[in-house]
Coordinates of N, CA and C in Angstrom, one line a residue:
X1 N -10.8 -11.9 -23.3 CA -10.0 -13.0 -21.6 C -10.6 -14.2 -21.5
X2 N -10.1 -15.1 -21.4 CA -10.3 -16.3 -21.5 C -11.5 -16.5 -19.9
X3 N -12.1 -17.2 -20.4 CA -12.7 -18.1 -19.0 C -11.8 -18.6 -18.0
X4 N -11.5 -19.3 -18.2 CA -10.5 -20.0 -17.2 C -9.7 -18.5 -16.5
X5 N -9.1 -18.1 -17.0 CA -8.0 -17.2 -16.5 C -9.0 -16.1 -15.4
X6 N -10.1 -15.9 -16.4 CA -11.1 -14.6 -15.7 C -11.5 -15.1 -14.3
X7 N -11.8 -16.5 -14.2 CA -12.4 -17.6 -13.0 C -11.0 -17.4 -12.1
X8 N -9.5 -17.4 -12.3 CA -8.6 -16.9 -11.3 C -8.4 -15.6 -11.1
X9 N -8.2 -14.9 -12.3 CA -8.4 -13.7 -11.3 C -9.2 -13.4 -11.0
X10 N -11.0 -13.6 -11.3 CA -12.0 -13.1 -9.8 C -11.8 -13.8 -8.1
X11 N -11.5 -15.0 -8.4 CA -11.1 -15.7 -6.9 C -9.7 -15.2 -6.6
X12 N -8.7 -15.0 -7.3 CA -7.7 -13.8 -6.7 C -7.9 -12.4 -6.2
X13 N -8.4 -11.5 -6.8 CA -8.5 -10.0 -6.3 C -10.0 -10.6 -4.9
X14 N -10.8 -11.4 -5.0 CA -11.3 -11.7 -3.8 C -10.7 -11.8 -2.9
X15 N -9.3 -12.4 -2.9 CA -8.5 -13.1 -1.6 C -8.1 -11.5 -1.2
X16 N -7.7 -11.1 -2.5 CA -7.0 -10.0 -1.7 C -7.8 -8.8 -1.8
X17 N -8.7 -8.8 -2.0 CA -9.5 -7.5 -1.1 C -10.0 -7.3 0.4
X18 N -9.6 -9.1 1.0 CA -10.2 -9.0 2.3 C -8.3 -9.1 3.1
X19 N -7.3 -9.5 2.0 CA -6.6 -8.8 2.7 C -6.1 -7.3 2.8
X20 N -6.0 -7.1 1.3 CA -6.5 -5.6 1.3 C -6.8 -4.6 2.5
X21 N -7.9 -4.8 2.7 CA -9.1 -5.0 3.7 C -8.5 -5.1 5.3
X22 N -7.6 -5.9 5.8 CA -7.4 -6.3 7.1 C -5.8 -5.8 7.5
X23 N -5.6 -5.1 6.2 CA -4.0 -4.5 6.5 C -4.2 -3.4 6.2
X24 N -4.9 -2.7 5.3 CA -4.7 -1.6 4.9 C -5.6 -0.3 4.9
X25 N -6.9 -1.3 4.6 CA -8.0 0.1 4.8 C -8.3 0.1 6.6
X26 N -8.4 -0.5 7.4 CA -8.7 -0.9 8.6 C -7.4 0.1 9.2
X27 N -6.5 0.4 9.2 CA -5.5 0.5 10.0 C -4.6 2.0 9.1
X28 N -4.5 2.7 10.4 CA -3.0 4.1 9.4 C -1.8 3.5 10.0
X29 N -0.9 3.5 9.5 CA 0.5 3.6 9.4 C 1.0 4.6 10.2
X30 N 1.6 4.9 10.6 CA 2.9 6.1 11.0 C 4.6 5.8 10.8
X31 N 5.4 6.4 9.7 CA 6.5 6.2 9.4 C 7.7 6.9 9.7
X32 N 8.6 6.9 10.6 CA 9.2 8.6 11.3 C 10.3 7.7 10.9
X33 N 11.5 8.8 10.2 CA 13.0 8.3 10.8 C 13.3 9.6 10.7
X34 N 14.6 9.8 11.7 CA 15.6 11.1 11.5 C 15.9 11.4 10.4
X35 N 15.7 10.7 9.4 CA 16.8 11.2 8.0 C 15.6 11.4 7.2
X36 N 14.5 11.4 7.5 CA 13.0 12.4 6.3 C 13.6 13.7 6.9
X37 N 13.8 14.5 5.0 CA 14.2 15.4 5.2 C 12.7 16.4 4.6
X38 N 11.4 15.6 4.2 CA 10.5 16.9 4.2 C 9.4 17.1 4.5
X39 N 9.6 15.9 5.6 CA 8.5 15.7 7.0 C 8.8 14.8 7.8
X40 N 8.8 15.0 9.2 CA 9.3 14.5 10.6 C 8.9 13.0 10.2
X41 N 7.2 12.6 9.9 CA 6.8 11.0 10.0 C 6.0 11.9 8.9
X42 N 5.2 10.4 8.2 CA 4.0 10.0 7.4 C 3.2 9.0 8.1
X43 N 2.1 9.5 7.6 CA 0.7 8.4 7.9 C 0.7 7.8 6.3
X44 N 0.2 6.8 6.8 CA -0.1 5.5 5.6 C -1.0 4.6 5.5
X45 N -2.2 5.3 4.3 CA -3.8 4.2 4.9 C -3.9 3.9 3.1
X46 N -5.3 3.9 3.6 CA -5.7 3.3 2.0 C -7.2 3.2 2.1
X47 N -8.2 3.3 1.0 CA -9.6 4.0 1.0 C -9.5 2.3 0.1
X48 N -11.1 1.9 0.1 CA -11.8 0.9 -0.7 C -11.6 1.4 -2.1
X49 N -11.8 2.4 -2.4 CA -11.4 3.6 -4.0 C -10.0 2.4 -4.6
X50 N -9.0 2.1 -3.3 CA -7.9 2.7 -4.3 C -7.2 1.1 -4.8
X51 N -8.0 -0.3 -4.6 CA -7.7 -1.3 -4.7 C -7.9 -1.9 -6.4
X52 N -9.3 -1.2 -6.9 CA -9.4 -1.5 -8.3 C -7.9 -0.9 -8.8
X53 N -7.7 0.0 -9.4 CA -6.5 0.8 -9.4 C -4.8 -0.4 -9.8
X54 N -5.5 -0.8 -8.4 CA -3.5 -1.7 -8.2 C -3.7 -3.0 -8.9
X55 N -5.5 -3.7 -8.8 CA -5.1 -5.0 -9.7 C -4.7 -5.1 -10.9
X56 N -5.4 -3.9 -12.0 CA -4.8 -3.4 -13.4 C -6.6 -4.0 -14.3
X57 N -7.2 -4.6 -13.6 CA -8.5 -5.2 -14.7 C -9.3 -3.8 -14.5
X58 N -10.2 -4.5 -15.6 CA -10.9 -3.0 -16.3 C -12.0 -3.4 -15.7
X59 N -13.1 -3.2 -15.6 CA -14.6 -2.7 -15.1 C -15.4 -1.7 -15.7
X60 N -16.9 -1.5 -15.8 CA -17.4 -0.1 -15.7 C -18.0 -0.4 -14.4
X61 N -17.8 -1.1 -13.2 CA -18.3 -1.0 -11.4 C -17.4 0.0 -11.6
X62 N -18.1 1.3 -10.4 CA -17.0 2.3 -10.0 C -15.8 1.1 -9.1
X63 N -15.5 2.2 -8.4 CA -14.1 2.1 -7.9 C -14.2 0.7 -6.0
X64 N -15.4 1.3 -5.6 CA -15.9 1.4 -4.2 C -17.0 0.0 -4.6
X65 N -17.8 0.0 -5.2 CA -18.5 -1.1 -6.1 C -17.7 -2.0 -6.5
X66 N -16.2 -2.1 -6.7 CA -15.8 -2.9 -7.2 C -15.1 -4.1 -6.1
X67 N -14.6 -3.1 -5.1 CA -14.2 -3.5 -4.0 C -14.9 -4.7 -3.4
X68 N -16.0 -3.6 -2.8 CA -17.3 -4.3 -2.3 C -17.6 -5.8 -2.7
X69 N -17.9 -5.5 -3.8 CA -18.1 -7.2 -4.5 C -16.8 -8.2 -4.4
X70 N -16.1 -7.6 -4.5 CA -14.6 -8.4 -3.8 C -14.6 -8.7 -3.1
X71 N -14.9 -7.9 -1.6 CA -14.8 -8.5 -0.4 C -15.9 -8.7 0.5
X72 N -17.3 -9.1 -0.1 CA -18.1 -10.3 0.4 C -18.2 -10.9 -0.8
X73 N -17.2 -11.2 -2.0 CA -17.2 -13.0 -2.5 C -18.1 -12.5 -3.7
X74 N -18.8 -11.5 -3.8 CA -19.9 -11.7 -4.6 C -19.4 -11.1 -6.6
X75 N -18.3 -11.0 -6.4 CA -17.9 -10.9 -7.6 C -17.6 -11.6 -9.2
X76 N -17.9 -11.3 -10.1 CA -17.9 -12.6 -11.0 C -17.7 -11.8 -12.1
X77 N -17.1 -13.2 -13.1 CA -16.5 -12.7 -14.1 C -17.0 -12.0 -15.4
X78 N -18.0 -11.7 -15.1 CA -19.2 -10.4 -16.1 C -18.6 -9.2 -15.6
X79 N -18.3 -8.9 -14.2 CA -18.1 -7.6 -13.7 C -16.7 -7.3 -14.1
X80 N -15.5 -7.8 -14.8 CA -14.7 -7.4 -15.6 C -13.8 -7.5 -16.7
X81 N -13.0 -6.8 -17.2 CA -12.7 -7.0 -18.6 C -11.5 -7.4 -18.6
X82 N -10.6 -7.2 -20.4 CA -9.5 -7.0 -20.6 C -9.2 -5.6 -19.6
X83 N -7.5 -5.2 -19.4 CA -6.7 -4.3 -19.0 C -6.7 -3.7 -20.2
X84 N -7.4 -2.2 -20.2 CA -7.8 -1.6 -22.0 C -6.2 -1.6 -22.3
X85 N -6.6 -1.2 -24.1 CA -5.4 -0.9 -25.0 C -3.9 -1.8 -25.0
X86 N -4.7 -3.3 -24.7 CA -3.3 -4.2 -24.3 C -3.4 -5.4 -25.2
X87 N -3.0 -5.9 -25.8 CA -2.7 -7.3 -26.1 C -3.4 -7.8 -25.7
X88 N -3.6 -9.3 -26.1 CA -4.2 -10.2 -25.1 C -2.9 -11.2 -24.0
X89 N -2.0 -11.5 -24.7 CA -0.9 -11.9 -24.4 C -0.4 -11.6 -23.3
X90 N 0.2 -9.8 -23.3 CA 0.8 -9.0 -22.5 C -0.8 -8.5 -21.1
X91 N -1.8 -8.8 -21.7 CA -3.0 -8.6 -20.7 C -2.8 -9.5 -19.5
X92 N -2.9 -10.7 -20.0 CA -2.4 -11.8 -18.9 C -1.2 -11.9 -18.0
X93 N -0.7 -11.3 -18.5 CA 1.4 -11.6 -17.6 C 1.2 -10.1 -16.8
X94 N 0.5 -8.8 -17.9 CA 0.4 -8.0 -16.4 C -0.6 -7.7 -15.5
X95 N -1.7 -8.2 -15.5 CA -2.9 -8.9 -14.8 C -2.2 -9.7 -13.8
X96 N -1.1 -10.7 -14.4 CA -0.7 -11.6 -13.2 C 0.2 -11.2 -12.2
X97 N 1.2 -9.8 -12.7 CA 2.6 -9.3 -12.5 C 1.7 -8.4 -11.1
X98 N 0.8 -7.5 -11.9 CA 0.2 -6.6 -10.7 C -0.7 -7.5 -9.6
X99 N -0.8 -8.3 -9.7 CA -2.3 -9.2 -8.7 C -0.3 -9.9 -7.5
X100 N 0.7 -10.1 -8.7 CA 1.5 -10.8 -7.8 C 2.2 -9.5 -7.0
X101 N 2.1 -8.8 -7.3 CA 3.5 -7.5 -7.0 C 2.1 -6.8 -5.7
X102 N 0.5 -6.6 -5.9 CA -0.1 -6.4 -5.0 C -0.2 -7.3 -3.9
X103 N 0.0 -8.6 -3.9 CA -0.4 -9.5 -3.0 C 1.3 -9.5 -2.0
X104 N 2.3 -9.1 -2.6 CA 3.7 -9.1 -1.8 C 3.1 -6.9 -1.2
X105 N 3.1 -6.0 -1.8 CA 2.2 -5.3 -1.1 C 1.6 -4.9 -0.2
X106 N 0.6 -5.6 0.1 CA -0.1 -5.6 1.3 C 0.5 -6.1 2.0
X107 N 1.2 -7.1 2.7 CA 2.5 -7.5 3.8 C 3.7 -6.7 3.4
X108 N 4.2 -5.7 2.7 CA 5.0 -4.9 2.8 C 5.7 -4.6 3.5
X109 N 5.3 -4.0 5.4 CA 5.5 -3.5 6.8 C 6.0 -5.1 7.0
X110 N 5.8 -6.0 7.0 CA 6.8 -7.2 7.7 C 7.6 -7.9 6.9
X111 N 8.1 -6.8 6.0 CA 9.5 -7.6 5.3 C 10.6 -7.0 6.4
X112 N 12.0 -7.7 6.3 CA 12.9 -7.7 6.9 C 13.8 -6.5 6.3
X113 N 13.5 -6.2 5.1 CA 14.4 -5.0 4.3 C 13.8 -4.2 4.3
X114 N 13.7 -2.7 4.7 CA 12.7 -1.9 3.6 C 13.7 -0.6 3.0
X115 N 12.8 0.6 1.9 CA 13.6 1.7 1.5 C 12.6 2.3 1.1
X116 N 12.7 3.8 2.0 CA 11.9 4.6 1.5 C 12.6 6.1 1.0
X117 N 11.7 6.5 0.3 CA 12.0 7.8 -0.5 C 11.1 8.6 -0.6
X118 N 11.9 9.8 -0.3 CA 10.5 11.1 -0.3 C 10.4 11.8 -1.8
X119 N 9.1 11.2 -2.2 CA 8.9 11.9 -4.0 C 9.5 11.1 -4.4
X120 N 8.6 10.9 -6.0 CA 8.9 10.7 -6.7 C 8.4 10.8 -8.0
X121 N 9.6 10.6 -9.3 CA 8.6 11.9 -10.6 C 9.5 11.1 -11.5
X122 N 8.4 10.3 -12.2 CA 9.1 9.2 -13.7 C 8.1 9.2 -14.6
X123 N 8.0 9.3 -16.6 CA 7.6 8.9 -16.5 C 6.1 8.8 -16.0
X124 N 5.3 10.1 -16.0 CA 4.7 10.7 -15.3 C 4.1 9.9 -14.5
X125 N 4.8 9.1 -13.7 CA 4.2 9.3 -12.3 C 5.3 9.7 -11.4
X126 N 3.8 10.1 -10.6 CA 4.4 11.3 -9.8 C 3.5 10.6 -8.2
X127 N 4.5 11.0 -7.0 CA 4.2 9.9 -6.1 C 4.2 11.0 -4.6
X128 N 4.0 11.1 -3.7 CA 5.3 11.3 -2.7 C 5.7 10.8 -1.4
X129 N 5.3 9.6 -2.2 CA 6.5 9.1 -1.3 C 6.0 7.6 -1.6
X130 N 7.6 6.9 -1.5 CA 7.7 5.6 -2.1 C 8.4 4.7 -1.0
X131 N 8.1 3.1 -1.0 CA 8.9 2.5 -0.7 C 8.7 0.9 -1.2
X132 N 9.7 0.5 -0.7 CA 10.2 -1.2 -1.4 C 11.1 -1.8 -1.0
X133 N 10.5 -3.0 -0.7 CA 11.5 -4.6 0.3 C 12.4 -4.8 -0.9
X134 N 12.3 -4.0 -2.4 CA 13.7 -4.9 -2.8 C 13.4 -5.5 -4.3
X135 N 12.0 -6.2 -4.6 CA 11.9 -6.3 -5.7 C 10.3 -5.7 -6.5
X136 N 9.6 -4.8 -5.5 CA 8.9 -4.3 -6.3 C 9.2 -2.4 -5.3
X137 N 8.0 -2.0 -6.0 CA 8.0 -0.5 -5.3 C 6.6 -0.1 -5.6
X138 N 6.2 0.8 -4.3 CA 4.4 0.7 -4.3 C 4.6 2.7 -3.9
X139 N 4.1 3.2 -4.5 CA 3.7 4.2 -4.4 C 2.8 5.0 -3.9
X140 N 2.4 6.3 -2.9 CA 1.9 6.4 -2.4 C 1.5 8.5 -2.8
X141 N 0.3 8.6 -2.8 CA -0.3 10.2 -3.3 C -0.7 10.7 -1.7
X142 N -0.1 11.7 -1.8 CA -0.7 13.1 -0.3 C -2.3 13.3 -1.2
X143 N -2.9 13.0 0.3 CA -4.8 13.6 -0.1 C -4.5 14.1 1.7
X144 N -4.3 15.2 2.0 CA -4.4 15.9 3.1 C -3.4 15.8 4.5
X145 N -2.5 15.0 3.9 CA -1.3 14.2 4.8 C -1.9 13.2 5.1
X146 N -2.2 12.8 4.5 CA -2.3 10.5 4.7 C -2.1 10.6 3.4
X147 N -1.3 9.4 3.0 CA -1.1 9.0 1.6 C -1.6 7.7 1.8
X148 N -2.0 7.5 0.7 CA -3.0 6.6 0.3 C -2.1 5.8 -1.3
X149 N -2.1 4.4 -1.1 CA -0.9 3.9 -2.2 C -2.0 4.1 -3.7
X150 N -1.1 4.4 -4.6 CA -1.6 5.2 -6.0 C -0.6 4.3 -7.0
X151 N -0.2 3.6 -6.9 CA 0.9 2.5 -8.1 C 1.6 1.3 -7.6
X152 N 1.9 0.5 -8.0 CA 3.0 -0.6 -7.7 C 3.6 -0.5 -8.6
X153 N 4.9 -0.8 -9.2 CA 6.0 -0.2 -10.1 C 7.2 -1.9 -9.8
X154 N 7.2 -2.2 -11.0 CA 8.5 -3.3 -10.6 C 9.7 -2.9 -10.6
X155 N 10.0 -3.5 -10.0 CA 12.0 -3.4 -9.0 C 12.2 -1.9 -7.6
X156 N 12.9 -2.3 -7.7 CA 13.2 -0.9 -6.5 C 13.5 0.0 -7.2
X157 N 12.4 1.4 -7.0 CA 12.9 2.4 -7.7 C 13.2 3.3 -6.7
X158 N 13.6 2.9 -5.3 CA 14.4 3.9 -4.7 C 16.0 4.3 -5.2
X159 N 16.4 5.4 -4.2 CA 17.9 6.0 -4.9 C 18.4 5.0 -3.8
X160 N 19.6 5.1 -4.4 CA 20.7 4.5 -3.9 C 20.9 4.8 -2.6
X161 N 20.5 6.1 -2.1 CA 20.8 6.9 -0.8 C 19.2 6.7 0.0
X162 N 18.7 6.1 -0.3 CA 16.8 6.4 0.2 C 17.3 5.8 1.7
X163 N 16.4 6.0 1.9 CA 16.5 4.8 3.9 C 15.9 3.8 4.0
X164 N 17.0 3.2 4.6 CA 16.6 1.9 4.6 C 17.1 1.3 6.1
X165 N 17.4 1.9 7.2 CA 17.5 1.7 8.4 C 17.1 3.2 9.4
X166 N 17.0 2.4 10.6 CA 17.3 4.3 11.5 C 15.4 4.4 11.3
X167 N 14.7 4.0 11.4 CA 13.1 4.0 11.0 C 12.1 3.5 12.4
X168 N 11.0 3.7 12.6 CA 9.9 3.0 12.9 C 8.6 3.0 12.2
X169 N 8.3 2.2 12.5 CA 6.4 2.1 12.0 C 5.6 1.4 13.0
X170 N 4.4 2.4 12.9 CA 3.5 1.9 14.4 C 2.3 2.4 13.3
X171 N 1.5 2.4 14.7 CA 0.0 1.4 13.4 C -1.3 1.9 14.3
X172 N -2.3 2.1 14.5 CA -3.3 2.2 14.7 C -5.1 2.1 14.5
X173 N -5.9 1.5 14.7 CA -7.1 0.8 13.6 C -7.7 3.0 13.6
X174 N -8.1 2.5 12.1 CA -8.4 3.7 11.7 C -9.5 4.6 12.2
X175 N -9.4 5.8 12.5 CA -10.3 6.9 13.4 C -9.9 6.7 15.0
X176 N -8.8 5.7 15.4 CA -8.3 6.0 16.9 C -7.4 7.1 16.8
X177 N -7.5 7.4 17.8 CA -6.6 8.9 18.0 C -4.9 8.8 17.9
X178 N -4.6 7.6 18.3 CA -3.0 7.0 18.8 C -2.4 6.3 18.8
X179 N -1.7 5.9 17.7 CA -1.0 4.7 17.3 C -0.4 4.2 18.8
X180 N -1.1 3.0 19.0 CA -0.8 2.0 19.8 C 0.2 0.6 19.8
X181 N 0.3 -0.1 17.9 CA 1.1 -0.8 18.1 C 2.3 -0.8 17.5
X182 N 3.4 -1.0 17.4 CA 4.5 -1.6 17.0 C 5.1 -2.0 16.3
X183 N 5.0 -2.1 14.5 CA 5.3 -3.1 13.8 C 6.9 -3.0 13.2
X184 N 7.8 -2.2 13.6 CA 9.1 -2.3 13.6 C 9.6 -0.8 14.4
X185 N 10.7 -1.3 14.7 CA 11.8 -0.5 15.6 C 11.5 -1.2 16.9
X186 N 12.4 -0.5 17.9 CA 12.8 -0.7 18.7 C 12.8 0.4 20.0
X187 N 12.6 0.5 21.4 CA 11.9 1.4 22.4 C 12.6 2.6 22.1
X188 N 14.1 2.7 22.5 CA 15.0 3.6 22.7 C 14.0 4.9 20.9
X189 N 14.1 4.0 20.2 CA 14.0 4.8 19.0 C 12.1 5.7 19.5
X190 N 11.6 4.9 19.7 CA 10.1 5.2 20.0 C 10.3 6.2 21.3
X191 N 10.9 6.4 22.0 CA 10.6 6.8 23.5 C 11.4 8.8 22.6
X192 N 12.2 8.4 21.5 CA 12.9 9.7 21.0 C 11.7 10.3 20.1
X193 N 10.7 9.9 19.5 CA 9.2 10.6 19.1 C 8.6 10.7 19.6
X194 N 8.3 10.1 21.0 CA 7.6 10.5 21.8 C 7.6 11.5 22.3
X195 N 8.9 12.4 22.3 CA 9.2 13.5 23.5 C 9.4 14.0 22.0
X196 N 8.9 13.8 20.7 CA 8.8 15.0 19.6 C 7.4 15.2 19.0
X197 N 7.2 14.1 19.2 CA 5.4 14.2 18.3 C 4.2 13.6 19.4
X198 N 4.6 13.5 20.8 CA 4.4 11.5 21.3 C 2.7 12.1 21.5
X199 N 1.8 13.0 20.6 CA 0.5 13.1 20.9 C 0.1 12.4 20.6
X200 N 0.8 11.1 19.3 CA 0.2 11.2 18.3 C 0.4 9.2 18.7
X201 N 1.0 9.0 19.9 CA 1.8 8.1 20.6 C 1.1 7.5 21.5
X202 N 0.4 6.1 21.5 CA -0.3 6.2 23.1 C 1.0 6.0 23.9
X203 N 0.3 6.3 25.6 CA 1.1 6.1 26.0 C 1.9 5.0 26.3
X204 N 1.3 4.4 26.5 CA 1.5 2.7 26.4 C 3.0 2.0 25.6
X205 N 3.4 3.2 25.0 CA 4.6 2.9 24.2 C 5.2 4.1 24.3
X206 N 5.3 4.7 25.2 CA 6.4 5.7 25.6 C 6.6 5.1 27.1
X207 N 7.9 5.3 27.5 CA 8.3 4.5 28.8 C 9.2 5.6 29.2

């Protein structure tokens, strides 16, 4: 991987790690919809260890150390290299694409349009939940009731009958007991969920 390209990648993963930390690692999101069939709601977050896999780069560092070095801005071009078993020309395009989609994925919940689907299995990719804003898809795996990002795919992979309306997204700081911030949804929708699983929602949001 040429040094100029590695410098660009290094700077970009450092920048994205800070956003990933501020939008995903520090928070838990609750997504609820009356159209969900498998569960009433899903809780989504991320750990520091999820970041490396989503970038597409190869490193001998463990995933946690890679993220921390990115977060503190001390990652160097010697810390990572080619994505394994891919020719150079495709490697650059692949990493650029992954980082571009990761950048969009971090701000996903602020999108005007969202698609949701419970479960996805195709081409050896298995996810408990996927969501898309139309140009890419992020897949999540279940870990003891909490969903963590595991893959980012090109284009919208949700089905034609995927959920696109009548949902709410709430947020809380990780470690906090109740969700206290509205990311998406109106008061009428939230009140319906307050009567269903209000123990998860701050009283300030329930009227």
